[in-house]
Tab-separated table of C-alpha atoms and ligand atoms in Angstrom:
chain	number	residue	atom	x	y	z
A	1	MET	CA	-1.864	-14.529	126.381
A	2	PHE	CA	1.728	-13.353	126.229
A	3	GLU	CA	3.268	-11.480	123.322
A	4	ILE	CA	6.994	-11.703	124.114
A	5	TYR	CA	9.799	-9.539	122.731
A	6	VAL	CA	13.471	-10.052	123.592
A	7	TYR	CA	16.099	-7.404	122.905
A	8	GLU	CA	19.841	-6.956	123.340
A	9	ASN	CA	19.765	-4.153	125.843
A	10	TYR	CA	17.742	-1.762	127.978
A	11	GLU	CA	17.734	0.939	125.299
A	12	GLU	CA	16.024	-1.392	122.807
A	13	VAL	CA	13.637	-2.663	125.471
A	14	SER	CA	12.650	0.919	126.314
A	15	GLN	CA	12.164	1.759	122.633
A	16	LYS	CA	9.770	-1.165	122.161
A	17	ALA	CA	7.868	-0.287	125.353
A	18	PHE	CA	7.599	3.288	124.090
A	19	GLU	CA	6.204	2.134	120.727
A	20	VAL	CA	3.497	0.137	122.522
A	21	MET	CA	2.617	3.130	124.688
A	22	LYS	CA	2.657	5.595	121.790
A	23	LYS	CA	0.230	3.453	119.774
A	24	ILE	CA	-2.277	3.429	122.631
A	25	VAL	CA	-1.975	7.157	123.328
A	26	SER	CA	-2.255	8.002	119.601
A	27	GLU	CA	-5.311	5.815	119.112
A	28	LYS	CA	-7.020	7.006	122.295
A	29	PRO	CA	-5.943	10.472	123.459
A	30	ASN	CA	-8.033	10.115	126.650
A	31	ALA	CA	-6.631	6.678	127.507
A	32	VAL	CA	-6.307	5.597	131.130
A	33	LEU	CA	-2.679	4.693	131.854
A	34	GLY	CA	-1.769	2.518	134.811
A	35	LEU	CA	1.801	3.428	135.669
A	36	ALA	CA	4.653	1.848	137.604
A	37	THR	CA	7.737	3.245	139.285
A	38	GLY	CA	11.155	1.581	139.757
A	39	SER	CA	14.037	1.180	137.337
A	40	SER	CA	12.219	-0.845	134.669
A	41	PRO	CA	10.035	1.924	133.144
A	42	VAL	CA	12.535	4.811	133.432
A	43	GLY	CA	13.685	4.395	129.809
A	44	LEU	CA	10.074	4.239	128.611
A	45	TYR	CA	9.220	7.467	130.443
A	46	LYS	CA	12.345	9.154	129.067
A	47	LYS	CA	11.253	8.303	125.539
A	48	MET	CA	7.710	9.549	126.205
A	49	VAL	CA	9.183	12.873	127.382
A	50	GLU	CA	11.529	13.125	124.361
A	51	ASP	CA	8.661	12.346	122.003
A	52	HIS	CA	6.422	14.933	123.685
A	53	GLN	CA	9.150	17.567	123.425
A	54	LYS	CA	10.225	16.769	119.838
A	55	ASN	CA	6.978	15.654	118.225
A	56	GLY	CA	4.385	17.319	120.413
A	57	THR	CA	2.585	14.088	121.328
A	58	SER	CA	0.018	15.305	123.823
A	59	TYR	CA	-1.011	13.794	127.156
A	60	ALA	CA	-3.481	16.597	127.903
A	61	ASP	CA	-6.460	14.240	128.036
A	62	ILE	CA	-4.658	11.232	129.480
A	63	VAL	CA	-5.655	9.984	132.915
A	64	SER	CA	-3.098	8.144	135.043
A	65	TYR	CA	-3.328	5.820	138.010
A	66	ASN	CA	-0.163	4.662	139.714
A	67	LEU	CA	0.249	1.184	141.076
A	68	ASP	CA	1.567	1.914	144.509
A	69	GLU	CA	3.170	4.195	147.075
A	70	TYR	CA	5.280	3.726	150.184
A	71	ILE	CA	3.545	4.314	153.482
A	72	GLY	CA	5.000	6.989	155.702
A	73	LEU	CA	7.076	8.946	153.190
A	74	PRO	CA	5.806	12.492	152.710
A	75	VAL	CA	4.915	13.102	149.051
A	76	THR	CA	7.820	15.558	148.879
A	77	HIS	CA	10.342	12.893	150.018
A	78	SER	CA	12.961	12.255	147.334
A	79	GLN	CA	12.056	8.533	147.250
A	80	SER	CA	8.266	8.785	147.328
A	81	TYR	CA	6.690	7.368	144.203
A	82	SER	CA	4.913	10.668	143.740
A	83	THR	CA	8.304	12.409	143.478
A	84	PHE	CA	9.539	9.669	141.146
A	85	MET	CA	6.606	10.113	138.783
A	86	HIS	CA	6.821	13.891	138.731
A	87	GLU	CA	10.579	13.840	138.110
A	88	ASN	CA	10.568	11.090	135.494
A	89	LEU	CA	7.381	11.893	133.620
A	90	PHE	CA	4.592	14.171	134.800
A	91	ASP	CA	6.528	17.439	135.117
A	92	ALA	CA	7.896	17.080	131.578
A	93	ILE	CA	4.651	16.307	129.723
A	94	ASP	CA	1.337	18.130	129.440
A	95	ILE	CA	-0.783	15.798	131.594
A	96	LYS	CA	-3.282	17.786	133.695
A	97	LYS	CA	-2.598	17.734	137.443
A	98	ASP	CA	-6.202	16.715	138.139
A	99	ASN	CA	-5.817	13.676	135.888
A	100	ILE	CA	-2.887	12.278	137.921
A	101	HIS	CA	-3.762	9.732	140.590
A	102	LEU	CA	-1.403	8.103	143.060
A	103	PRO	CA	-2.438	6.201	146.147
A	104	SER	CA	-1.574	8.141	149.304
A	105	GLY	CA	0.873	6.681	151.776
A	106	VAL	CA	0.295	9.439	154.311
A	107	SER	CA	-3.481	9.526	154.612
A	108	SER	CA	-4.734	9.642	158.214
A	109	ASN	CA	-7.061	6.771	157.294
A	110	LEU	CA	-5.150	4.526	154.927
A	111	GLU	CA	-7.844	1.869	154.681
A	112	LYS	CA	-10.506	4.410	153.765
A	113	HIS	CA	-8.195	6.030	151.250
A	114	ALA	CA	-7.414	2.631	149.679
A	115	ALA	CA	-11.152	1.928	149.363
A	116	ALA	CA	-11.712	5.302	147.645
A	117	TYR	CA	-8.793	4.634	145.255
A	118	GLU	CA	-10.292	1.239	144.499
A	119	GLU	CA	-13.672	2.772	143.697
A	120	GLU	CA	-12.066	5.176	141.219
A	121	LEU	CA	-10.084	2.385	139.578
A	122	GLU	CA	-13.171	0.289	139.097
A	123	MET	CA	-14.827	3.188	137.290
A	124	ASN	CA	-11.748	3.910	135.143
A	125	PRO	CA	-10.239	0.647	133.926
A	126	GLN	CA	-6.728	1.024	132.549
A	127	ASP	CA	-6.315	0.886	128.773
A	128	ILE	CA	-2.739	-0.068	129.478
A	129	GLN	CA	-1.000	-1.045	132.695
A	130	VAL	CA	2.773	-0.680	132.840
A	131	LEU	CA	4.385	-3.236	135.127
A	132	GLY	CA	7.789	-4.277	136.344
A	133	VAL	CA	8.297	-7.523	138.231
A	134	GLY	CA	10.028	-7.950	141.575
A	135	SER	CA	12.861	-10.463	141.829
A	136	ASN	CA	10.449	-12.421	144.071
A	137	GLY	CA	7.682	-12.314	141.458
A	138	HIS	CA	5.666	-9.425	142.921
A	139	ILE	CA	3.614	-7.123	140.705
A	140	GLY	CA	2.689	-3.764	142.115
A	141	PHE	CA	3.496	-4.442	145.752
A	142	ASN	CA	1.456	-7.630	145.735
A	143	GLU	CA	4.035	-9.787	147.437
A	144	PRO	CA	4.222	-13.606	147.267
A	145	GLY	CA	1.205	-14.999	149.103
A	146	SER	CA	-1.095	-12.094	148.100
A	147	SER	CA	-4.570	-13.184	147.131
A	148	PHE	CA	-5.383	-13.185	143.437
A	149	ASP	CA	-8.684	-11.588	144.549
A	150	SER	CA	-6.969	-8.609	146.172
A	151	VAL	CA	-8.040	-5.020	145.504
A	152	THR	CA	-6.237	-1.829	146.588
A	153	HIS	CA	-4.799	-2.533	150.026
A	154	VAL	CA	-2.052	-1.897	152.536
A	155	VAL	CA	0.800	-4.409	152.460
A	156	THR	CA	3.831	-5.319	154.519
A	157	LEU	CA	6.863	-5.381	152.241
A	158	LYS	CA	8.931	-8.562	152.153
A	159	HIS	CA	12.534	-8.371	153.307
A	160	GLN	CA	13.694	-9.194	149.747
A	161	THR	CA	11.733	-6.243	148.344
A	162	ARG	CA	13.198	-3.876	150.948
A	163	LEU	CA	16.692	-5.210	150.135
A	164	ASP	CA	16.083	-4.739	146.391
A	165	ASN	CA	14.892	-1.164	146.952
A	166	ALA	CA	17.575	-0.249	149.496
A	167	ARG	CA	19.667	1.033	146.583
A	168	PHE	CA	17.517	4.168	146.585
A	169	PHE	CA	17.978	4.894	150.303
A	170	ALA	CA	21.022	5.646	152.490
A	171	THR	CA	20.399	2.598	154.707
A	172	LEU	CA	18.126	-0.467	154.706
A	173	GLU	CA	16.421	0.868	157.865
A	174	GLU	CA	15.180	3.868	155.892
A	175	VAL	CA	13.302	1.692	153.359
A	176	PRO	CA	9.616	1.811	154.365
A	177	THR	CA	8.171	-1.417	155.749
A	178	HIS	CA	4.678	-0.901	154.322
A	179	ALA	CA	3.072	0.274	151.117
A	180	VAL	CA	-0.349	0.731	149.575
A	181	THR	CA	-0.851	-1.038	146.270
A	182	MET	CA	-3.417	-1.781	143.622
A	183	GLY	CA	-4.509	-5.368	144.057
A	184	ILE	CA	-4.151	-8.215	141.579
A	185	GLN	CA	-7.766	-7.739	140.481
A	186	ASP	CA	-7.065	-4.111	139.610
A	187	ILE	CA	-4.032	-5.047	137.530
A	188	MET	CA	-5.941	-7.806	135.737
A	189	ARG	CA	-8.693	-5.339	134.764
A	190	ALA	CA	-6.325	-3.501	132.373
A	191	LYS	CA	-7.085	-4.076	128.691
A	192	THR	CA	-3.401	-4.421	127.856
A	193	ILE	CA	-0.498	-5.061	130.207
A	194	LEU	CA	2.992	-3.874	129.298
A	195	MET	CA	5.569	-5.766	131.355
A	196	VAL	CA	9.182	-4.579	131.231
A	197	ALA	CA	11.907	-6.719	132.807
A	198	THR	CA	15.654	-6.594	132.375
A	199	SER	CA	18.771	-8.194	133.908
A	200	LEU	CA	19.609	-11.630	135.215
A	201	LYS	CA	18.113	-10.744	138.611
A	202	LYS	CA	14.667	-11.017	136.985
A	203	ALA	CA	15.234	-14.292	135.110
A	204	ASP	CA	13.636	-16.546	137.771
A	205	ALA	CA	10.638	-14.257	138.188
A	206	VAL	CA	10.184	-14.048	134.405
A	207	TYR	CA	10.262	-17.844	134.194
A	208	GLY	CA	7.657	-18.088	136.978
A	209	MET	CA	5.476	-15.495	135.295
A	210	ILE	CA	5.460	-17.147	131.878
A	211	LYS	CA	6.088	-20.846	132.395
A	212	GLY	CA	5.655	-21.553	136.094
A	213	GLU	CA	2.669	-22.882	137.955
A	214	ILE	CA	-0.073	-20.284	138.477
A	215	THR	CA	0.264	-19.725	142.188
A	216	GLU	CA	-0.185	-16.916	144.685
A	217	ASN	CA	3.423	-17.601	145.720
A	218	VAL	CA	4.453	-16.029	142.395
A	219	PRO	CA	1.977	-13.165	141.940
A	220	ALA	CA	3.141	-12.458	138.357
A	221	SER	CA	2.059	-15.984	137.337
A	222	ILE	CA	-1.572	-14.754	137.302
A	223	LEU	CA	-0.687	-12.869	134.112
A	224	GLN	CA	-0.908	-16.240	132.304
A	225	LYS	CA	-4.673	-15.759	132.605
A	226	HIS	CA	-4.727	-12.234	131.164
A	227	PRO	CA	-5.859	-11.924	127.515
A	228	HIS	CA	-3.126	-9.512	126.394
A	229	VAL	CA	0.249	-9.120	128.087
A	230	ILE	CA	3.077	-7.572	126.070
A	231	VAL	CA	6.337	-8.675	127.706
A	232	VAL	CA	9.477	-6.771	126.750
A	233	LEU	CA	12.704	-8.334	128.002
A	234	ASP	CA	16.434	-8.154	127.554
A	235	LYS	CA	18.323	-11.375	126.869
A	236	ALA	CA	19.402	-11.807	130.473
A	237	ALA	CA	15.862	-11.566	131.845
A	238	ALA	CA	14.710	-13.985	129.123
A	239	SER	CA	17.510	-16.473	129.763
A	240	GLU	CA	15.334	-19.059	131.578
A	241	ILE	CA	12.291	-19.118	129.325
B	301	F6R	C1	6.713	-0.208	141.173
B	301	F6R	C2	6.222	-1.558	141.465
B	301	F6R	C3	7.119	-2.715	141.592
B	301	F6R	C4	8.291	-2.718	140.607
B	301	F6R	C5	9.181	-3.943	140.833
B	301	F6R	C6	10.397	-3.918	139.921
B	301	F6R	O1	5.652	0.728	141.093
B	301	F6R	O2	5.048	-1.712	141.637
B	301	F6R	O3	6.378	-3.909	141.413
B	301	F6R	O4	7.802	-2.705	139.295
B	301	F6R	O5	9.605	-3.962	142.154
B	301	F6R	O6	11.198	-2.836	140.268
B	301	F6R	P1	12.418	-2.388	139.344
B	301	F6R	O7	11.843	-1.951	138.059
B	301	F6R	O8	13.050	-1.225	140.095
B	301	F6R	O9	13.311	-3.556	139.223
């Protein structure tokens, strides 16, 4: 079930996303947050930080699980998702280090690590899962063709995804070819999903997610089967629905 909001610009989109997040954190101070990286949630995280600094909203008892991580980038790499999360959110709020969970992209046994991450997720279902959508319809790094039954696993990134993310690297060659991601089943376990999508580049994917056929070729289309998805869009991203 989608609850769809359309706003003029990214600032308004981020404000709405923040209000959704704040309600959950206020009602349940030990909520489990599933978090995403990428451009879409940056404004949301900025508002969470501002609110923490100005109003003292506490994240001390919050537990977080991130969606995904590149394989092969050391955690200290400027483009690792661990670095992204610390720079954009964790270092500026009072979340406890032990409560932060990100899949590892540098484990010596990636499969075993993914299985352990999966086990933890199953025991700690997300109260809210923040998502962005790829221009090809991916959620997390579940690329087109991923099984709707997938759990945390290692994936090969599609060329389109590497092209989309090349903006963060000096060259396309530097964009990792693999990642570890929560599976579709893990995402669907969240009580509430908060999807943020902006710009015309996302319009096709947003259409597929909301109105298209439910197919593994458009991973986001599975969200049509989720009981509570809050979708926050700008006008451009909403232009095809
Ligand atoms: C990020 C993630 C990805 C992004 C998607 C959109 O953790 O899992 O699915 O949400 O690629 O990225 P942006 O927001 O950069 O357009």
